[in-house]
Short mmCIF file of C-alpha atoms and ligand atoms in Angstrom, two decimals:
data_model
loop_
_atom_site.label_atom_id
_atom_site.label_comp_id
_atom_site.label_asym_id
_atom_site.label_seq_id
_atom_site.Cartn_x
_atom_site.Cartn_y
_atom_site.Cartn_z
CA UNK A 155 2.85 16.37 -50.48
CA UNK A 156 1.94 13.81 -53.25
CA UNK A 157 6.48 13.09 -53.17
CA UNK A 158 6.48 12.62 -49.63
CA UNK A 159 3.59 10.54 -49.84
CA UNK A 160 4.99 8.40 -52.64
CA UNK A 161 8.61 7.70 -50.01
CA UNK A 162 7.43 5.05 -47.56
CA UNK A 163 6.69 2.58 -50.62
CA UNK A 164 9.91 3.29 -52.12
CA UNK A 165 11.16 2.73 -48.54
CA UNK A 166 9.60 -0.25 -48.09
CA UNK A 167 10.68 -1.60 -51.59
CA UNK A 168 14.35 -1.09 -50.70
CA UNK A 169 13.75 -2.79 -47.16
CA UNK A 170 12.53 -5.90 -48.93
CA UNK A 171 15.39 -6.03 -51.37
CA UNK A 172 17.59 -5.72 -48.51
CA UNK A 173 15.99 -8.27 -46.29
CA UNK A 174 15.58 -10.94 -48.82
CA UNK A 175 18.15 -10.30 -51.50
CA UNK A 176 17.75 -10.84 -55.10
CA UNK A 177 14.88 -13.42 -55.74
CA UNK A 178 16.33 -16.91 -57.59
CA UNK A 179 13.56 -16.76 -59.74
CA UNK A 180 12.60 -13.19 -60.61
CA UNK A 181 9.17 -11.77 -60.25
CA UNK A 182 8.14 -15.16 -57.74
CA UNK A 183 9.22 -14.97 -53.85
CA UNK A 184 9.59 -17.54 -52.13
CA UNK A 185 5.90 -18.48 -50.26
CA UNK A 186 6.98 -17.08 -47.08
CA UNK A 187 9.62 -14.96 -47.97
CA UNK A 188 7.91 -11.72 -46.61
CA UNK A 189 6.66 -12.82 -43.65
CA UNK A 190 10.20 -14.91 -42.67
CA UNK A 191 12.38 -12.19 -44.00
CA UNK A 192 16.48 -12.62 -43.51
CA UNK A 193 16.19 -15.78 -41.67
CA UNK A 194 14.59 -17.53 -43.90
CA UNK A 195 17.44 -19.77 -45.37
CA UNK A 196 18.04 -20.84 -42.19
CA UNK A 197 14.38 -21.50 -40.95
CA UNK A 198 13.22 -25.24 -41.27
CA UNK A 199 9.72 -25.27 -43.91
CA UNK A 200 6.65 -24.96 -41.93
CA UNK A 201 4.44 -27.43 -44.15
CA UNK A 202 1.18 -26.74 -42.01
CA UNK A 203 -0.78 -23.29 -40.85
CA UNK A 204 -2.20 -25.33 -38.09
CA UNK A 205 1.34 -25.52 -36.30
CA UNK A 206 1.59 -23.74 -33.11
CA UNK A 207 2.93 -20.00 -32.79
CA UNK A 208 6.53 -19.95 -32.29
CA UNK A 209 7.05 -16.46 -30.89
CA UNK A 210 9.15 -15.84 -28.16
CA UNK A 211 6.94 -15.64 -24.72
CA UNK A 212 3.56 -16.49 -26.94
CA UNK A 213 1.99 -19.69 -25.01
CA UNK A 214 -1.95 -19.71 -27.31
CA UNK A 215 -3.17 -21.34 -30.46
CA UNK A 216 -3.76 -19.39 -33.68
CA UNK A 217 -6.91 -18.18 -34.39
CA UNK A 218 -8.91 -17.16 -37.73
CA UNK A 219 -11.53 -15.57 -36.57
CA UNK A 220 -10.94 -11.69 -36.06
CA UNK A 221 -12.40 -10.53 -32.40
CA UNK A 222 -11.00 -8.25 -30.02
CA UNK A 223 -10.46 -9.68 -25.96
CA UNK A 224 -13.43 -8.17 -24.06
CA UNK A 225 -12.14 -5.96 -21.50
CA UNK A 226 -14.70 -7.62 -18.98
CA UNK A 227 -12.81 -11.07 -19.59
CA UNK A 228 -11.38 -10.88 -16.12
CA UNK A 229 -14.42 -9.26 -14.11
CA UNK A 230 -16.00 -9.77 -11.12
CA UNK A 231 -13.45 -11.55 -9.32
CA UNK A 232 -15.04 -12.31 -5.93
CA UNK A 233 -14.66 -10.94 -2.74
CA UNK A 234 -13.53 -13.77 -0.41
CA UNK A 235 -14.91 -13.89 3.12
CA UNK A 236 -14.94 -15.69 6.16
CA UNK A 237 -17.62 -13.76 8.47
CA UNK A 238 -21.05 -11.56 7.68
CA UNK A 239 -21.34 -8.20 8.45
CA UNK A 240 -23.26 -9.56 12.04
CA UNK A 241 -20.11 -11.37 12.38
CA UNK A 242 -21.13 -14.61 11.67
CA UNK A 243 -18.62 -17.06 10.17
CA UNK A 244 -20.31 -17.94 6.53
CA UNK A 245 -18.50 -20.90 5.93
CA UNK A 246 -16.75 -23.10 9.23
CA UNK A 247 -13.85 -24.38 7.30
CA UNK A 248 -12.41 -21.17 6.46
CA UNK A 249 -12.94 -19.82 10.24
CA UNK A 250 -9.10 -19.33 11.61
CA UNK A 251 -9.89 -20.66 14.88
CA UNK A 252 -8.08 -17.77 16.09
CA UNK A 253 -7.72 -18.14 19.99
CA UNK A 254 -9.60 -16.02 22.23
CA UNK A 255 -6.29 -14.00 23.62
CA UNK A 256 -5.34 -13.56 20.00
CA UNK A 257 -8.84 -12.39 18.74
CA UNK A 258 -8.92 -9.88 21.63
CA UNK A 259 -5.43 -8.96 20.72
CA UNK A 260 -6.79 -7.82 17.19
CA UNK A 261 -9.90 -5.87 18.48
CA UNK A 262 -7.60 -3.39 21.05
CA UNK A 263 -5.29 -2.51 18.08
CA UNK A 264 -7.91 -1.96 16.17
CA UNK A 265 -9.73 0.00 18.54
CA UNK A 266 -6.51 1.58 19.93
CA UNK A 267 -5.64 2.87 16.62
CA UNK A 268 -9.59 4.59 16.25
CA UNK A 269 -9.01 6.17 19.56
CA UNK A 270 -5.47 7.54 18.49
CA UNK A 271 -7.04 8.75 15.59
CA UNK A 272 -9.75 10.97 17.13
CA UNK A 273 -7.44 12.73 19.79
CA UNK A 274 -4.72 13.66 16.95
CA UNK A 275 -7.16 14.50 14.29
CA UNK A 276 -8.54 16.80 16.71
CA UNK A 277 -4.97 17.76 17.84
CA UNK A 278 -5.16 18.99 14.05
CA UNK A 279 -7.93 20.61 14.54
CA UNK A 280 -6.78 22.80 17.13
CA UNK A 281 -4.06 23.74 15.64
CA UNK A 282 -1.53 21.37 17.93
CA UNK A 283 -0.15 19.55 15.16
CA UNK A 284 0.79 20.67 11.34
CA UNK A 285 -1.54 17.33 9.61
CA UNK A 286 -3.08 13.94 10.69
CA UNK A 287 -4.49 11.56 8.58
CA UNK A 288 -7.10 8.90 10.08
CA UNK A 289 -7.58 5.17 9.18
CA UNK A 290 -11.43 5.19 9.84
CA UNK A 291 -12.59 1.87 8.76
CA UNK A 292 -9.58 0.68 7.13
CA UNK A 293 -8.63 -0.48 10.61
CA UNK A 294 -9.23 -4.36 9.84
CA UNK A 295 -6.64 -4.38 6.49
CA UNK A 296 -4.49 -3.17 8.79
CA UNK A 297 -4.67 -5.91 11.66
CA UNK A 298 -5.65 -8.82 9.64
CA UNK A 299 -2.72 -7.97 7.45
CA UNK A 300 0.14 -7.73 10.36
CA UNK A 301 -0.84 -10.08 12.16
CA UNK A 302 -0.41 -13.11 9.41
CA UNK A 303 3.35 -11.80 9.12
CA UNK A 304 6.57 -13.11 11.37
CA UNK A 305 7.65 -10.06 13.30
CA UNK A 306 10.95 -9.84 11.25
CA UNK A 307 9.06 -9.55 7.56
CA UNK A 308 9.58 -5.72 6.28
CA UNK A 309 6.77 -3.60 6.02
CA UNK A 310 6.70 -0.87 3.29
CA UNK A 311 3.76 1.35 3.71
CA UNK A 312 1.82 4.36 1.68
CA UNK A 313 0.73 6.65 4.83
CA UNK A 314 -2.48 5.20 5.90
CA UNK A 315 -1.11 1.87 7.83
CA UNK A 316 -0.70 3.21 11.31
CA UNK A 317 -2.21 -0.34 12.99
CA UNK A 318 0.34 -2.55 11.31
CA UNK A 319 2.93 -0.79 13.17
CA UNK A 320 0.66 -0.42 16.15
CA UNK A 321 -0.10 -3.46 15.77
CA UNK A 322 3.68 -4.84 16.09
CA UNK A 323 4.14 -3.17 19.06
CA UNK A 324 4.98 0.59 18.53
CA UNK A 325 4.33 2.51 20.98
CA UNK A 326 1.74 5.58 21.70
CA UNK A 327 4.14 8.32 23.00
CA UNK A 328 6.31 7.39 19.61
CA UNK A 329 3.45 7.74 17.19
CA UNK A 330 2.58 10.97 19.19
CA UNK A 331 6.04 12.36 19.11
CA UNK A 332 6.20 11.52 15.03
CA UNK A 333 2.98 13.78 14.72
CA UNK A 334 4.83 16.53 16.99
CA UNK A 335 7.81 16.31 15.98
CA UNK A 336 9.49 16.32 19.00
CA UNK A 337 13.06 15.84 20.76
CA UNK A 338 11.70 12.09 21.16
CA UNK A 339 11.02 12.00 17.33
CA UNK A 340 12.69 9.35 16.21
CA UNK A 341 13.28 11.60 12.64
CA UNK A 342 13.70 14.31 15.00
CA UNK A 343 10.75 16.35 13.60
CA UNK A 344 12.07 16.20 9.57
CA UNK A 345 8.96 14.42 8.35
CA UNK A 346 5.22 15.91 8.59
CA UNK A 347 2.96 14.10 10.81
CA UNK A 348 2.49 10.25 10.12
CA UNK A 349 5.61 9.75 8.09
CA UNK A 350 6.30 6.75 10.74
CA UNK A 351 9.49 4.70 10.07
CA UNK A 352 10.70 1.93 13.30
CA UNK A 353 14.41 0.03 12.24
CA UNK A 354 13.43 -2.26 14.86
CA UNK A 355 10.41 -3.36 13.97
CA UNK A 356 11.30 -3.83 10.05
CA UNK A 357 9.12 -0.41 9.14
CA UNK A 358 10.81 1.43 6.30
CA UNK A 359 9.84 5.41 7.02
CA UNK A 360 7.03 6.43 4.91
CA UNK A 361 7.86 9.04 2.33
CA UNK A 362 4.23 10.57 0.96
CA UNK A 363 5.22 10.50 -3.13
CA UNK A 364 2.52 7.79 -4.48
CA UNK A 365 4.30 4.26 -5.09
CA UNK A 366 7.90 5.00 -4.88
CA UNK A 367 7.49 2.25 -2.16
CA UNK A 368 6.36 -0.54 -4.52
CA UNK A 369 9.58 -0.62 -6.85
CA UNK A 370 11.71 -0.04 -3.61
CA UNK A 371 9.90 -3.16 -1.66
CA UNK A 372 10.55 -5.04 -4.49
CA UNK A 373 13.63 -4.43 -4.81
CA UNK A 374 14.43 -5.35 -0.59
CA UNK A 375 12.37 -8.44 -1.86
CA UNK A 376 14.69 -9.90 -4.54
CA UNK A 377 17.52 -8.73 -1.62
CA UNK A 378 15.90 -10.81 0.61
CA UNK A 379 15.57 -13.80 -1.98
CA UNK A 380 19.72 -13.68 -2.33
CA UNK A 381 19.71 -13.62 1.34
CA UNK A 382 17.81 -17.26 0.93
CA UNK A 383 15.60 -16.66 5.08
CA UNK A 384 12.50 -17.25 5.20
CA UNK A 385 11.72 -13.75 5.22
CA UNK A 386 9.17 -11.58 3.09
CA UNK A 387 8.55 -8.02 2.03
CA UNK A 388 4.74 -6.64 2.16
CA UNK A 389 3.91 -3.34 0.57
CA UNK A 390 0.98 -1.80 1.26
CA UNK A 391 -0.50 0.97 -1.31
CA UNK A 392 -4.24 2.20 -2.00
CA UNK A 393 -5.47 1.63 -5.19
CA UNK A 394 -5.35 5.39 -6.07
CA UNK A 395 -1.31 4.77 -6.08
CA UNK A 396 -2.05 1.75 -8.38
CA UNK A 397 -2.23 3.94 -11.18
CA UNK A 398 1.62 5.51 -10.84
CA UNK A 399 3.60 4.08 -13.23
CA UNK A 400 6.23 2.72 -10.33
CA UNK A 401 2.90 0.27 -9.73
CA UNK A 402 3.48 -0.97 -13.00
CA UNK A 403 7.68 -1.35 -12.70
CA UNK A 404 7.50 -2.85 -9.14
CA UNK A 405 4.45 -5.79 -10.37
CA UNK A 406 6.79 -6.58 -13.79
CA UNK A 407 9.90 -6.63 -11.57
CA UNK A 408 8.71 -8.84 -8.52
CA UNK A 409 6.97 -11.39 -11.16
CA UNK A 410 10.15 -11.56 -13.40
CA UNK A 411 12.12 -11.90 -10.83
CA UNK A 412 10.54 -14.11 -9.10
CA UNK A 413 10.06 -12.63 -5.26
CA UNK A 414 8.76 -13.25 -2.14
CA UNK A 415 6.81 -10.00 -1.81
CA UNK A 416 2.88 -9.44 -0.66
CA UNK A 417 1.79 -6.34 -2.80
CA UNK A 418 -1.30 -5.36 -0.48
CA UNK A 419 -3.54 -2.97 -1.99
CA UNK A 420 -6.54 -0.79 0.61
CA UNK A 421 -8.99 -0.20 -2.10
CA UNK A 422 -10.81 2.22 0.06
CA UNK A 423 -12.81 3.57 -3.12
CA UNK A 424 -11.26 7.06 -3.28
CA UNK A 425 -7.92 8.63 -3.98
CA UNK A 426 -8.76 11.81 -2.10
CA UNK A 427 -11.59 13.05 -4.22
CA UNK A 428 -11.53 11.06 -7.24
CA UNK A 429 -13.47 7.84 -6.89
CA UNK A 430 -12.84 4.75 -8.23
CA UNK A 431 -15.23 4.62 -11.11
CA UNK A 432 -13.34 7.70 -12.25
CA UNK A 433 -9.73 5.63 -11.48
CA UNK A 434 -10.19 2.47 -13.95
CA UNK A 435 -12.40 0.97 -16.31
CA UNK A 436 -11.01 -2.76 -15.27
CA UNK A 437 -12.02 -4.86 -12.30
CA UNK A 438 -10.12 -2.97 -10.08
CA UNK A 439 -6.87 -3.75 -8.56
CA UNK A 440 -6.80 -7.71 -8.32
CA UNK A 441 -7.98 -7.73 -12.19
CA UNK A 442 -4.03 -6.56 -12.76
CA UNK A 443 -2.37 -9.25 -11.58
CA UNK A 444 -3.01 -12.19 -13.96
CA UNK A 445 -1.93 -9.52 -16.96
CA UNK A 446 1.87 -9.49 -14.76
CA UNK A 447 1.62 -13.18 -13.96
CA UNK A 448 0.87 -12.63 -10.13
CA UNK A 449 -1.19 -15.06 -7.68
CA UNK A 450 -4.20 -12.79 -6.73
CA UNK A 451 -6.97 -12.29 -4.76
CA UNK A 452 -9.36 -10.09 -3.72
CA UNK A 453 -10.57 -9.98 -0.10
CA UNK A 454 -13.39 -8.43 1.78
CA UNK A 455 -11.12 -5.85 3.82
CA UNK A 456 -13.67 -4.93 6.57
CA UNK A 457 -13.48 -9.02 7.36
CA UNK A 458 -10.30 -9.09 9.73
CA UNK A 459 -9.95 -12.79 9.82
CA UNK A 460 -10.29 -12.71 6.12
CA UNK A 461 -7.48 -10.31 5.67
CA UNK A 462 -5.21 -12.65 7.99
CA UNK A 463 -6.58 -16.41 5.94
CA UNK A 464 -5.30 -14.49 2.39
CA UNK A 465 -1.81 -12.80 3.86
CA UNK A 466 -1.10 -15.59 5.84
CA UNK A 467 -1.80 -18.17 2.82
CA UNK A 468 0.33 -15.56 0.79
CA UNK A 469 3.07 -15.23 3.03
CA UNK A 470 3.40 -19.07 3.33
CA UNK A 471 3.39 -19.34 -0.71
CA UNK A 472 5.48 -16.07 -1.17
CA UNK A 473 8.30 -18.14 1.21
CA UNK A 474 8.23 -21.87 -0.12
CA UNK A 475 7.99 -20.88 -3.96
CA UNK A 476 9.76 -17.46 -4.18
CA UNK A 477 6.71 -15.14 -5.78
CA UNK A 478 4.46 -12.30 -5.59
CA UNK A 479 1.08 -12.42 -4.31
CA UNK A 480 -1.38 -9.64 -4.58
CA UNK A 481 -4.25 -9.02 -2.24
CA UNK A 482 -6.77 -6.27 -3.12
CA UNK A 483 -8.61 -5.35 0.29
CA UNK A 484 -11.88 -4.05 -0.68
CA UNK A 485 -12.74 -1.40 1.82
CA UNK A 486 -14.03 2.15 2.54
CA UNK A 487 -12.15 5.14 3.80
CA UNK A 488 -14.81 6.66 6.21
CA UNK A 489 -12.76 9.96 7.42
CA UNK A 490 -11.73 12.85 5.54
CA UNK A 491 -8.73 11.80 3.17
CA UNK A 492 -6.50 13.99 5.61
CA UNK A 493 -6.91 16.91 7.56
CA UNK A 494 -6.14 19.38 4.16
CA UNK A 495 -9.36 17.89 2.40
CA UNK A 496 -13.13 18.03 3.03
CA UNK A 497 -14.47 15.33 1.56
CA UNK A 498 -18.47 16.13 1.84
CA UNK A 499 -17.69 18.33 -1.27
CA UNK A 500 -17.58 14.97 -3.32
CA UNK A 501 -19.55 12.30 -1.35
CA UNK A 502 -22.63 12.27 0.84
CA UNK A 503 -23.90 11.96 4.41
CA UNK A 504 -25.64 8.73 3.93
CA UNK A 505 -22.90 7.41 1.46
CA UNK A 506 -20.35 7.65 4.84
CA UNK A 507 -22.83 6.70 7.01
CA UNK A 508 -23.79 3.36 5.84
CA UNK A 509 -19.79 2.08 5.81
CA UNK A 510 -19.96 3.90 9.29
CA UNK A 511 -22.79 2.09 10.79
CA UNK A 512 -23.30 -0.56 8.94
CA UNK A 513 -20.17 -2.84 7.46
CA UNK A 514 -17.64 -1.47 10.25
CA UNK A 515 -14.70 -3.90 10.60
CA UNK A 516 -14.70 -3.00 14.01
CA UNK A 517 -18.04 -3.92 14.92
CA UNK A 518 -18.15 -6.71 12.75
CA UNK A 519 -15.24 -8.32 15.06
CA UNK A 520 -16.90 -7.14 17.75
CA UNK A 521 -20.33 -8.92 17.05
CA UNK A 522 -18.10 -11.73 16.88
CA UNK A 523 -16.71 -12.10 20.11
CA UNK A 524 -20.01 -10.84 21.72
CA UNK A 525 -21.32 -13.84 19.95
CA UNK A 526 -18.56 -16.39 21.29
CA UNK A 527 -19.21 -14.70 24.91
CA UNK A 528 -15.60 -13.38 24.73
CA UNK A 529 -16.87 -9.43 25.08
CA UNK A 530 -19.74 -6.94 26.54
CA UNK A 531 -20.50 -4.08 27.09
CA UNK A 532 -18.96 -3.94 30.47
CA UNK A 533 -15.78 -4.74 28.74
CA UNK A 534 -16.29 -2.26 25.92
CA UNK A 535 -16.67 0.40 28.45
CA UNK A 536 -13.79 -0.44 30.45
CA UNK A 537 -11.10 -0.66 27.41
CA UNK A 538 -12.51 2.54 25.89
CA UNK A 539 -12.07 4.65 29.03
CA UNK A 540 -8.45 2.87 29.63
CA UNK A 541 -7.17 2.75 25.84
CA UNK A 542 -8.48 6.66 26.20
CA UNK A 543 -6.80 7.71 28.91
CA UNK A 544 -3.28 5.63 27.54
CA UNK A 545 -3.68 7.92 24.63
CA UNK A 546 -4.41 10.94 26.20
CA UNK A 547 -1.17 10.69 28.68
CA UNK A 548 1.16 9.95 25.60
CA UNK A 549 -0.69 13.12 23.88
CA UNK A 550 0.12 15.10 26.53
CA UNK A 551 3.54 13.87 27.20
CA UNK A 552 4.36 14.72 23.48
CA UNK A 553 3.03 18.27 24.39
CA UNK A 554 5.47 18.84 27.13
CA UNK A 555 8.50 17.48 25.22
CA UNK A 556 11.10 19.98 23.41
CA UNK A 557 11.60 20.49 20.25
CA UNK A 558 14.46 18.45 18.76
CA UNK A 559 17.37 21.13 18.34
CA UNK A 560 18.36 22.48 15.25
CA UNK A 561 21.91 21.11 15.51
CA UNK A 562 19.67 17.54 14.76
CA UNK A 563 18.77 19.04 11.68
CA UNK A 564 21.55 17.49 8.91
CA UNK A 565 23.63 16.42 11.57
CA UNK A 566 22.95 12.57 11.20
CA UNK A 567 22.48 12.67 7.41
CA UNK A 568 25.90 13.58 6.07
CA UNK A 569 29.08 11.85 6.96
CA UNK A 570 30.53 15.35 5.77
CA UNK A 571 28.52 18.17 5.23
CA UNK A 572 28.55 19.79 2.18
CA UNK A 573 29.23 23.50 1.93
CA UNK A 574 25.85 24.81 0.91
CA UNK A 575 24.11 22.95 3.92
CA UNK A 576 26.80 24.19 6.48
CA UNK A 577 25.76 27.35 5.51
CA UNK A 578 21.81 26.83 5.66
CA UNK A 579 22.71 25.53 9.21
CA UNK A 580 25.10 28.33 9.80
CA UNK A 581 21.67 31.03 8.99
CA UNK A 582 19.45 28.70 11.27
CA UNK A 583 21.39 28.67 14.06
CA UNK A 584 21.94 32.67 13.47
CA UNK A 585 18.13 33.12 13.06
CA UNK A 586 16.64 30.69 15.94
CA UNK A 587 19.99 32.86 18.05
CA UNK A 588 18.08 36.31 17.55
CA UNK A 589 14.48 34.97 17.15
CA UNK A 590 13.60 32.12 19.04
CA UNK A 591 12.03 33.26 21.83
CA UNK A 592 9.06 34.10 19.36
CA UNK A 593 8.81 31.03 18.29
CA UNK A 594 5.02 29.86 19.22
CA UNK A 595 5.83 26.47 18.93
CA UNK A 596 7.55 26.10 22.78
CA UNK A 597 11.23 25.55 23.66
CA UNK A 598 13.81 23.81 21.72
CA UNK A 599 16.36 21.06 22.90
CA UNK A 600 19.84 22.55 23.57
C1 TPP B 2 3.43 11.07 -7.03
C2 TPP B 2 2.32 11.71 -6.25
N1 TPP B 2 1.27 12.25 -6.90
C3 TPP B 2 0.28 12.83 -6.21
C4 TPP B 2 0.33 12.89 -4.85
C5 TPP B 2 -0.81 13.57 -4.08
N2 TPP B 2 -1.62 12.52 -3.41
C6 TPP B 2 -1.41 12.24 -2.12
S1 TPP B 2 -2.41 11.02 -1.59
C7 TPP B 2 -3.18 10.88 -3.08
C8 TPP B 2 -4.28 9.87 -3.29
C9 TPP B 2 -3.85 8.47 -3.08
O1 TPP B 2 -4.95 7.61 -3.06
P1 TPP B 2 -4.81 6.10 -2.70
O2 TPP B 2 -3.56 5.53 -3.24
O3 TPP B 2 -6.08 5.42 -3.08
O4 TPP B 2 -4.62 6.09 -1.11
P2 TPP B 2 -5.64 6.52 0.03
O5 TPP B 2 -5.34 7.96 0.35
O6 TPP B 2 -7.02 6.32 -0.47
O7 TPP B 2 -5.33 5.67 1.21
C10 TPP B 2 -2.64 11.80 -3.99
C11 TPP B 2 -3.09 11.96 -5.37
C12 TPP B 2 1.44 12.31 -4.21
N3 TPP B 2 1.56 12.29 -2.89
N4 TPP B 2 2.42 11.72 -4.92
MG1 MG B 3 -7.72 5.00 -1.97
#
């Protein structure tokens, strides 16, 4: 014990002598010697202590006075708005005059995507579909968000961004085919339900492990930068997904290299069960970004045309200087977090009900345009019976279709299949031959 104790001086002794060499004048070093080490012959003399730091990437002034940074030095960042929860605009000059075709273009996505919601997550529930996952109340992120983008921008998504691609123009009988998987399945039936991916409309496919998007998106970003168009990447994430270390690789990358990339981040105040108070002791999400060097902002999330004033601002920044921008969303997940989980074992009644009847993004827009004389309740009862019945016909259309066949399986993934999956297709085909009439799950393609 007491020899192995006794090592790291000699260690240390023998580091010196080999850093600085034999002293000119025994038993004095030179006044810096041990803090400049090797260099120090060919360091200029530093006469004064009050010169500035010199270290690489250090831009502050000395201090003498020993105090550790408060954690709280970057709290509170505010939540920027545009209207009240009755849908008022707060402040005039931030209003985006949003015309009234465009403004009722917002509210039927939004509302379109609700109804969606409710027929699959029941679809779910009766045992139609494997999984659903709703966007209750995040529905506003979602809008605001897409619509500040040109339609060519690429969208990276988590799983919980069905109205930016509804939004854009994908259509019902494809989102319900995704959650069947059926022959008109774009995947052909590969994914679970609301894995959504559309080439055409610059939607990369969602794949469920937490943040693998964010290093990929940057990545298409500083692609995109080479490719010198005025296009940009948006990744959207929930602040749950924050916490995976990709979060941390894809913020370091896009600021270092210098991107044109939105990182959007839902804060919807849960990661399935585990609230945020339990997530991070920091201001949240938008707290992060001055420690990476990122723009950022933090938006009220159930304020639509708030959402659209920060992305839009971001995109046109993101474009003319070539960096990231991050926008936290503040918002509240009001359903389940999907169809697996029950969330009234960790949250109450009233705790739902308030985000539910009181700050809902979509009545919030919709107190707006009542207020402009752009909507009533007429109107709200006509859309809701038509948007119903569009989504009921595409629900039952996906019911009808075939399952994709089993040839579809690998059959567009491999240029040439390797051995081992020839064979698992080789024991499908063999088992669906001998069993497939039992299959519950209807016919299959030929
Ligand atoms: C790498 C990884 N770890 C864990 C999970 C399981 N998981 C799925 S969703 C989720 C919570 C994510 O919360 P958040 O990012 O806040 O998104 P939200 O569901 O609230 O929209 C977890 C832990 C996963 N899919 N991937
Ligand atoms: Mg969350």
């Amino acid at each position: 014990m007491a020899a192995s104790a006794r090592l790291p001086c000699a260690g240390l002794r023998s580091l010196r002598r080999l850093l600085l060499g034999r002293p000119s004048h025994p038993g004095r070093l030179p006044a810096r010697g041990l803090r400049a080490g090797v260099c120090l012959q060919q360091q200029e003399e530093f006469t004064s202590l009050e010169e500035k730091p010199q270290f690489p990437g250090a831009s502050a002034e000395f201090v003498d006075k020993l105090e550790f940074i408060q954690p709280n030095v970057i709290s509170g960042i505010p939540i920027y708005r545009v209207m009240d929860r009755q849908g008022q605009i707060t402040n005039p000059s931030e209003d985006p005059q949003l015309p009234q075709e465009q403004v009722l273009k917002f509210y039927k996505s939004m509302t379109l995507l609700n109804t969606m919601d409710r027929i699959l997550y029941e679809s779910q529930r009766q045992g139609r579909i494997s999984f659903y996952m709703t966007n209750y109340g995040e529905e506003g992120t979602h809008v605001g968000s897409a619509a500040a983008l040109s339609d060519t921008d690429l969208v990276f998504g988590q799983y919980r961004e069905a109205g930016v691609l509804m939004h854009r123009g994908y259509p019902l009988d494809l989102f319900m085919a995704q959650c069947y998987g059926n022959a008109s399945d774009t995947g052909k039936g590969r994914q679970m339900p609301v894995h959504y991916g559309c080439k055409d409309l610059h939607f990369v496919t969602i794949s469920s492990p937490l943040a693998t998007q964010i290093p990929q998106a940057v990545g298409s970003a500083y692609a995109i930068k080479r490719e010198n168009t005025d296009r940009i990447v948006i990744c959207y994430f929930g602040e749950g997904a924050a916490s995976e270390g990709d979060a941390h690789a894809g913020f370091n990358f896009a600021a270092t290299l210098e991107c044109p990339i939105i990182f959007f981040c839902r804060n919807n105040g849960y990661a399935i069960s585990t609230p945020t108070s339990e997530q991070y002791r920091g201001d949240g999400i938008a707290a992060r970004g001055p420690g990476y060097g990122i723009q950022s902002i933090r938006v009220d999330g159930n304020d639509v045309f708030a959402v659209y004033n920060a992305t839009r601002e971001a995109r046109r920044r993101a474009v003319a200087e070539n960096q990231p921008f991050l926008i936290e969303a503040m918002t509240y997940r009001i359903g389940h977090h999907s169809t697996s989980d029950d969330s009234s074992a960790y949250r109450s009644v009233d705790e739902v009900n308030y985000w539910d009847k009181q700050d809902h993004p979509i009545s919030r827009l919709r107190h707006y345009m009542v207020g402009r004389g752009w909507w009533d309740e007429d109107q709200e009862k006509t859309w809701r019976k038509k948007s119903r019945k569009r989504v009921m016909e595409a629900f039952e259309e996906a019911e009808r279709k075939l399952k994709p066949s089993p040839q579809f399986l690998f059959s567009d993934v491999y240029c040439e299949m390797p051995w081992h999956i020839q064979k698992q297709q080789e024991s499908l085909e063999r088992h669906l031959k001998q069993y497939g009439e039992h299959y519950p799950l209807g016919q299959y393609e030929k």
